Amino acid sequence: MKKRILSGMRPTGRLHLGHLAGALKNWVEMQEEYDCFFMVADYHALMSEYADPSAMKDNIIDNVADFLACGIDPEKSVIFVQSHVPEHLELNMILSTITPLSWLERCPTYKEQLREVEGRDLATYGFLGYPVLQAADILIYKANAVPVGDDQLPHLELTREIARRFHFLYKKEIFPEPEAIMTKTPRLLGVDNRKMSKSYGNSVNLSDTPGEVKKKIKSMITDPQRIKRQDPGHPDICNVYSYYKFFFPELAADISEKCKAAEIGCVEDKEKLADCIVELLKPIQERRDGFLKDRKELEAILEKGARKAQAFARGTLDEIKKAVGI
Ligand code: TRP
């Protein structure tokens, strides 16, 4: 029997190279080894976008087109939208009754977002419960593992705690304790060396045109110690090099040597990287455009995914309700 995984992404904007590096590449590989559920977490997005959710529907379609274009295969994996499977909310309700407030108030992601996020009021009842809904997402599929970035580890820990508390209170073991599968790749920084994020506008999006890619890569900060063209460079502290290492490992050794020997300058280095990224994105974008042209087909994929997900979720929810006695 294959182990099961579930993972999700919030449809808050276009997907970028960081999503490709940190999540999508792994998801594609995991399809062979695991039974996979990949979810667009629209209710989680709504928790921050509630004041203006108008872009969400388009983002869902756009993100799913990227999933498919990158190689997530609806024949192998269940691809679905969270709000199409309302069983998540029923389980969210049940789990919220057993989750102590203190666990949620103490959650580091919650405290950080309340502090850091600007332009949105996140002091809501729903947002405090963010990890409870995430626990419901994971537990309703009895997932054995969850591929996540390190920012999500506190949520996974809470999921395990909630599962344990459920088992303790209702004297029935329903859920496996889900493990984290951490991405092997270090976090890719944005073109300005800050964390890659849509709100900073520093990401290269999977849907960017060649012109946009070139402009963004051209703006990248390289080795700050390399001031003149003839100075030797330090690839290990250069963000441009980190992109090579991750996306074009076959070129990285050569680039590193030439940079250290001052045989290639930063401008040329970035032009070359931009060309490589344009080539990398080309087939993804061709497939993406194909899916976006046939929106009906895309919606059919999501409907089929929701049916499969719901059938599974129903089964678990019945077991859960029986254990609770409702
Ligand atoms: N919180 C996740 C994020 O922001 C998205 C998410 C929602 C998720 N439900 C999930 C991830 C379940 C893994 C499993 O990235």
Short mmCIF file of C-alpha atoms and ligand atoms in Angstrom, two decimals:
data_model
loop_
_atom_site.label_atom_id
_atom_site.label_comp_id
_atom_site.label_asym_id
_atom_site.label_seq_id
_atom_site.Cartn_x
_atom_site.Cartn_y
_atom_site.Cartn_z
CA MET A 1 0.00 0.00 0.00
CA LYS A 2 1.29 3.42 -0.97
CA LYS A 3 1.50 6.09 1.69
CA ARG A 4 -0.75 9.08 1.25
CA ILE A 5 0.28 12.72 1.12
CA LEU A 6 -1.69 15.93 1.06
CA SER A 7 -0.41 19.38 0.35
CA GLY A 8 -1.95 22.70 -0.48
CA MET A 9 -1.29 26.17 -1.79
CA ARG A 10 -3.28 29.32 -1.25
CA PRO A 11 -4.56 30.98 -4.45
CA THR A 12 -3.40 34.48 -3.58
CA GLY A 13 -1.58 35.29 -6.84
CA ARG A 14 0.55 33.95 -9.65
CA LEU A 15 2.94 31.12 -8.92
CA HIS A 16 6.65 31.85 -9.23
CA LEU A 17 10.04 30.15 -9.42
CA GLY A 18 10.05 29.74 -5.65
CA HIS A 19 6.89 27.62 -5.87
CA LEU A 20 8.47 25.57 -8.65
CA ALA A 21 11.67 25.03 -6.68
CA GLY A 22 10.18 24.62 -3.22
CA ALA A 23 7.00 22.69 -3.92
CA LEU A 24 5.92 21.80 -7.44
CA LYS A 25 9.08 19.91 -8.46
CA ASN A 26 8.76 17.75 -5.36
CA TRP A 27 5.06 17.21 -5.85
CA VAL A 28 5.68 15.99 -9.38
CA GLU A 29 8.28 13.48 -8.19
CA MET A 30 6.16 12.28 -5.28
CA GLN A 31 3.37 11.23 -7.62
CA GLU A 32 5.25 8.01 -8.34
CA GLU A 33 5.78 7.00 -4.74
CA TYR A 34 2.68 8.22 -2.94
CA ASP A 35 -1.06 8.54 -3.32
CA CYS A 36 -1.23 12.29 -3.68
CA PHE A 37 -3.88 14.87 -2.89
CA PHE A 38 -3.01 18.37 -4.09
CA MET A 39 -5.34 21.11 -2.98
CA VAL A 40 -5.95 24.75 -3.76
CA ALA A 41 -6.64 26.13 -0.30
CA ASP A 42 -9.17 28.84 -1.12
CA TYR A 43 -10.64 29.06 2.39
CA HIS A 44 -7.15 29.61 3.75
CA ALA A 45 -6.67 32.36 1.18
CA LEU A 46 -9.99 33.90 2.16
CA MET A 47 -8.72 34.31 5.72
CA SER A 48 -6.36 37.03 4.51
CA GLU A 49 -8.17 38.17 1.32
CA TYR A 50 -11.72 38.43 2.70
CA ALA A 51 -11.98 42.18 2.16
CA ASP A 52 -11.36 41.78 -1.57
CA PRO A 53 -11.60 38.18 -2.73
CA SER A 54 -12.42 39.21 -6.32
CA ALA A 55 -9.20 37.78 -7.80
CA MET A 56 -9.49 34.41 -6.12
CA LYS A 57 -11.53 32.57 -8.75
CA ASP A 58 -9.09 33.51 -11.48
CA ASN A 59 -6.13 32.70 -9.27
CA ILE A 60 -7.51 29.20 -8.68
CA ILE A 61 -7.75 28.49 -12.40
CA ASP A 62 -4.38 30.13 -13.04
CA ASN A 63 -2.62 28.15 -10.29
CA VAL A 64 -4.15 24.85 -11.36
CA ALA A 65 -3.01 25.51 -14.94
CA ASP A 66 0.51 25.89 -13.53
CA PHE A 67 0.21 22.69 -11.48
CA LEU A 68 -0.74 20.77 -14.61
CA ALA A 69 1.83 22.52 -16.79
CA CYS A 70 4.59 21.59 -14.33
CA GLY A 71 3.63 17.94 -14.47
CA ILE A 72 1.02 17.29 -11.81
CA ASP A 73 -1.00 14.59 -13.51
CA PRO A 74 -4.73 14.27 -12.80
CA GLU A 75 -4.54 10.59 -13.77
CA LYS A 76 -2.10 9.97 -10.93
CA SER A 77 -3.07 12.55 -8.31
CA VAL A 78 -6.23 14.05 -6.93
CA ILE A 79 -6.24 17.77 -7.71
CA PHE A 80 -9.04 19.72 -6.08
CA VAL A 81 -10.25 22.97 -4.57
CA GLN A 82 -10.75 23.04 -0.80
CA SER A 83 -14.18 24.72 -0.91
CA HIS A 84 -15.50 22.02 -3.26
CA VAL A 85 -15.19 19.52 -0.42
CA PRO A 86 -17.24 20.99 2.45
CA GLU A 87 -16.37 18.01 4.66
CA HIS A 88 -13.19 19.92 5.54
CA LEU A 89 -15.39 22.48 7.29
CA GLU A 90 -17.33 19.90 9.23
CA LEU A 91 -14.13 18.43 10.53
CA ASN A 92 -12.81 21.94 11.19
CA MET A 93 -15.83 22.50 13.43
CA ILE A 94 -15.31 19.29 15.35
CA LEU A 95 -11.57 19.89 15.78
CA SER A 96 -12.16 23.48 16.85
CA THR A 97 -14.16 22.24 19.82
CA ILE A 98 -11.18 20.27 21.14
CA THR A 99 -8.38 22.71 20.34
CA PRO A 100 -7.35 24.86 23.32
CA LEU A 101 -7.18 28.57 22.53
CA SER A 102 -3.71 28.74 24.04
CA TRP A 103 -2.31 26.39 21.36
CA LEU A 104 -3.49 28.77 18.66
CA GLU A 105 -2.49 31.99 20.38
CA ARG A 106 0.97 30.57 20.93
CA CYS A 107 1.47 29.55 17.30
CA PRO A 108 4.55 31.40 15.94
CA THR A 109 3.12 31.89 12.44
CA TYR A 110 0.03 33.49 13.91
CA LYS A 111 1.99 35.90 16.08
CA GLU A 112 4.32 36.77 13.23
CA GLN A 113 1.58 37.42 10.69
CA LEU A 114 -0.40 39.57 13.10
CA ARG A 115 2.73 41.62 13.61
CA GLU A 116 4.11 41.73 10.06
CA VAL A 117 1.22 41.73 7.62
CA GLU A 118 0.23 45.23 6.59
CA GLY A 119 -2.92 46.46 4.92
CA ARG A 120 -5.07 43.60 6.23
CA ASP A 121 -6.77 43.15 9.55
CA LEU A 122 -5.94 39.61 10.59
CA ALA A 123 -7.32 39.92 14.10
CA THR A 124 -10.26 37.70 13.21
CA TYR A 125 -11.80 34.57 14.64
CA GLY A 126 -11.17 32.73 11.35
CA PHE A 127 -7.50 33.60 11.15
CA LEU A 128 -6.80 32.42 14.68
CA GLY A 129 -8.25 29.09 13.58
CA TYR A 130 -6.05 28.86 10.47
CA PRO A 131 -4.08 25.83 11.76
CA VAL A 132 -7.27 24.02 12.80
CA LEU A 133 -8.59 24.10 9.25
CA GLN A 134 -5.17 23.01 8.04
CA ALA A 135 -5.30 20.09 10.48
CA ALA A 136 -8.73 19.18 9.11
CA ASP A 137 -7.33 19.28 5.54
CA ILE A 138 -4.61 16.84 6.48
CA LEU A 139 -6.45 14.54 8.86
CA ILE A 140 -9.56 14.07 6.73
CA TYR A 141 -7.36 12.25 4.18
CA LYS A 142 -5.51 10.35 6.89
CA ALA A 143 -2.34 11.68 5.30
CA ASN A 144 0.84 9.94 6.39
CA ALA A 145 2.97 12.83 5.31
CA VAL A 146 2.78 16.44 4.21
CA PRO A 147 5.36 18.06 1.95
CA VAL A 148 5.91 21.56 3.31
CA GLY A 149 8.41 24.33 3.67
CA ASP A 150 9.89 25.06 7.09
CA ASP A 151 7.42 27.93 7.60
CA GLN A 152 4.64 25.34 7.91
CA LEU A 153 6.26 23.16 10.56
CA PRO A 154 4.37 24.73 13.48
CA HIS A 155 1.10 23.96 11.71
CA LEU A 156 2.09 20.35 11.23
CA GLU A 157 3.09 20.05 14.87
CA LEU A 158 -0.32 21.43 15.86
CA THR A 159 -1.99 18.95 13.52
CA ARG A 160 -0.27 16.11 15.33
CA GLU A 161 -1.23 17.53 18.72
CA ILE A 162 -4.85 17.88 17.69
CA ALA A 163 -4.87 14.31 16.35
CA ARG A 164 -3.45 13.02 19.65
CA ARG A 165 -5.99 14.95 21.64
CA PHE A 166 -8.79 13.53 19.50
CA HIS A 167 -7.52 9.98 20.05
CA PHE A 168 -7.24 10.59 23.77
CA LEU A 169 -10.70 12.13 24.17
CA TYR A 170 -12.64 9.68 22.00
CA LYS A 171 -10.59 6.57 22.71
CA LYS A 172 -10.29 5.75 19.06
CA GLU A 173 -7.22 5.89 16.82
CA ILE A 174 -8.39 7.23 13.50
CA PHE A 175 -5.53 9.32 12.19
CA PRO A 176 -1.95 8.44 11.39
CA GLU A 177 0.38 11.10 12.81
CA PRO A 178 1.40 13.00 9.70
CA GLU A 179 5.12 13.58 9.17
CA ALA A 180 6.62 16.59 7.45
CA ILE A 181 8.51 16.00 4.24
CA MET A 182 10.80 18.97 4.02
CA THR A 183 11.94 20.24 0.67
CA LYS A 184 15.62 19.55 0.09
CA THR A 185 16.19 22.87 -1.61
CA PRO A 186 17.13 25.90 0.40
CA ARG A 187 14.73 28.78 0.02
CA LEU A 188 15.19 30.69 -3.20
CA LEU A 189 15.46 34.43 -2.62
CA GLY A 190 13.72 37.05 -4.73
CA VAL A 191 15.59 39.14 -7.30
CA ASP A 192 16.24 41.77 -4.60
CA ASN A 193 17.71 39.19 -2.16
CA ARG A 194 14.69 39.42 0.13
CA LYS A 195 12.34 36.51 0.69
CA MET A 196 10.59 35.76 -2.61
CA SER A 197 7.09 37.05 -2.25
CA LYS A 198 4.31 38.37 -4.40
CA SER A 199 3.84 41.34 -2.11
CA TYR A 200 7.46 42.44 -2.64
CA GLY A 201 7.13 42.13 -6.42
CA ASN A 202 10.51 40.39 -6.47
CA SER A 203 9.54 37.05 -7.96
CA VAL A 204 9.98 35.63 -11.42
CA ASN A 205 6.54 34.22 -12.17
CA LEU A 206 5.98 31.05 -14.13
CA SER A 207 3.77 33.12 -16.43
CA ASP A 208 6.25 35.98 -17.00
CA THR A 209 7.03 36.87 -20.62
CA PRO A 210 10.66 36.63 -21.83
CA GLY A 211 10.81 40.43 -21.57
CA GLU A 212 9.68 40.40 -17.95
CA VAL A 213 12.09 37.61 -17.06
CA LYS A 214 15.02 39.48 -18.60
CA LYS A 215 14.14 42.73 -16.87
CA LYS A 216 13.81 41.09 -13.47
CA ILE A 217 16.99 39.01 -13.77
CA LYS A 218 18.91 42.05 -14.97
CA SER A 219 17.97 43.82 -11.74
CA MET A 220 19.40 41.04 -9.57
CA ILE A 221 22.00 41.84 -6.97
CA THR A 222 25.19 39.82 -7.44
CA ASP A 223 28.29 39.47 -5.28
CA PRO A 224 28.58 42.79 -3.39
CA GLN A 225 32.34 42.28 -3.01
CA ARG A 226 32.85 42.18 -6.75
CA ILE A 227 33.04 45.81 -7.66
CA LYS A 228 35.01 45.88 -10.89
CA ARG A 229 34.66 43.53 -13.83
CA GLN A 230 38.17 42.19 -13.31
CA ASP A 231 37.61 41.42 -9.58
CA PRO A 232 37.25 37.70 -8.87
CA GLY A 233 33.68 36.81 -7.81
CA HIS A 234 32.33 34.76 -4.92
CA PRO A 235 29.56 32.57 -6.33
CA ASP A 236 28.62 31.21 -2.92
CA ILE A 237 27.33 34.57 -1.75
CA CYS A 238 25.73 35.43 -5.09
CA ASN A 239 22.00 35.04 -5.52
CA VAL A 240 22.37 34.65 -9.29
CA TYR A 241 24.56 31.63 -8.67
CA SER A 242 21.96 30.12 -6.33
CA TYR A 243 19.50 30.18 -9.24
CA TYR A 244 22.02 28.37 -11.44
CA LYS A 245 22.68 25.81 -8.76
CA PHE A 246 19.07 25.03 -8.34
CA PHE A 247 17.66 25.21 -11.85
CA PHE A 248 20.69 24.53 -14.03
CA PRO A 249 23.08 22.37 -11.99
CA GLU A 250 24.72 21.20 -15.20
CA LEU A 251 25.98 24.75 -15.83
CA ALA A 252 26.78 25.71 -12.24
CA ALA A 253 30.34 24.34 -11.98
CA ASP A 254 31.44 26.10 -15.15
CA ILE A 255 29.81 29.40 -14.13
CA SER A 256 31.39 29.17 -10.68
CA GLU A 257 34.88 28.72 -12.10
CA LYS A 258 34.53 31.50 -14.64
CA CYS A 259 33.14 33.85 -12.01
CA LYS A 260 35.95 33.12 -9.56
CA ALA A 261 38.50 33.66 -12.32
CA ALA A 262 36.76 36.87 -13.44
CA GLU A 263 36.31 35.33 -16.88
CA ILE A 264 32.62 36.14 -16.90
CA GLY A 265 31.15 39.43 -15.67
CA CYS A 266 27.96 39.84 -13.69
CA VAL A 267 26.07 41.40 -16.58
CA GLU A 268 26.86 38.57 -18.96
CA ASP A 269 26.21 36.07 -16.19
CA LYS A 270 22.72 37.46 -15.68
CA GLU A 271 21.96 37.59 -19.40
CA LYS A 272 22.86 33.95 -19.66
CA LEU A 273 20.72 33.07 -16.64
CA ALA A 274 17.77 35.00 -18.05
CA ASP A 275 18.06 33.10 -21.35
CA CYS A 276 18.14 29.80 -19.50
CA ILE A 277 15.07 30.69 -17.44
CA VAL A 278 13.18 31.78 -20.55
CA GLU A 279 13.98 28.38 -22.09
CA LEU A 280 12.98 26.58 -18.89
CA LEU A 281 9.63 28.36 -18.78
CA LYS A 282 8.83 28.02 -22.46
CA PRO A 283 7.44 24.47 -22.43
CA ILE A 284 5.68 25.12 -19.11
CA GLN A 285 4.02 28.21 -20.56
CA GLU A 286 3.00 26.40 -23.75
CA ARG A 287 1.22 23.76 -21.70
CA ARG A 288 -0.19 26.39 -19.36
CA ASP A 289 -1.66 28.35 -22.28
CA GLY A 290 -3.17 25.15 -23.63
CA PHE A 291 -4.97 24.49 -20.33
CA LEU A 292 -6.10 28.10 -19.97
CA LYS A 293 -7.60 28.05 -23.48
CA ASP A 294 -9.78 25.13 -22.50
CA ARG A 295 -11.24 26.29 -19.26
CA LYS A 296 -14.04 23.72 -19.47
CA GLU A 297 -11.51 20.89 -19.47
CA LEU A 298 -9.73 22.44 -16.53
CA GLU A 299 -12.96 22.76 -14.59
CA ALA A 300 -13.77 19.15 -15.43
CA ILE A 301 -10.43 18.09 -13.94
CA LEU A 302 -11.28 19.96 -10.73
CA GLU A 303 -14.77 18.47 -10.59
CA LYS A 304 -13.39 14.99 -10.94
CA GLY A 305 -10.77 15.75 -8.31
CA ALA A 306 -13.41 17.05 -5.91
CA ARG A 307 -15.50 13.90 -6.39
CA LYS A 308 -12.56 11.64 -5.55
CA ALA A 309 -11.49 13.79 -2.62
CA GLN A 310 -15.01 14.01 -1.28
CA ALA A 311 -15.55 10.25 -1.44
CA PHE A 312 -12.49 9.77 0.74
CA ALA A 313 -13.30 12.66 3.07
CA ARG A 314 -16.86 11.40 3.61
CA GLY A 315 -15.57 8.04 4.76
CA THR A 316 -13.26 9.56 7.34
CA LEU A 317 -15.89 12.02 8.52
CA ASP A 318 -18.39 9.21 9.13
CA GLU A 319 -15.81 7.42 11.25
CA ILE A 320 -15.05 10.62 13.14
CA LYS A 321 -18.68 11.43 13.87
CA LYS A 322 -19.26 7.92 15.09
CA ALA A 323 -16.29 8.19 17.44
CA VAL A 324 -17.52 11.53 18.76
CA GLY A 325 -21.09 10.30 19.02
CA ILE A 326 -22.91 12.77 16.78
N1 TRP B 1 -0.88 26.90 5.00
C1 TRP B 1 -0.35 26.43 3.73
C2 TRP B 1 0.51 27.55 3.13
O1 TRP B 1 0.25 28.71 3.34
C3 TRP B 1 -1.43 26.05 2.77
C4 TRP B 1 -2.19 24.86 3.24
C5 TRP B 1 -3.50 24.81 3.59
C6 TRP B 1 -1.67 23.54 3.42
N2 TRP B 1 -3.86 23.56 3.96
C7 TRP B 1 -2.75 22.76 3.87
C8 TRP B 1 -0.41 22.98 3.24
C9 TRP B 1 -2.58 21.41 4.19
C10 TRP B 1 -0.23 21.62 3.56
C11 TRP B 1 -1.31 20.86 4.02
O2 TRP B 1 1.42 27.26 2.40
#
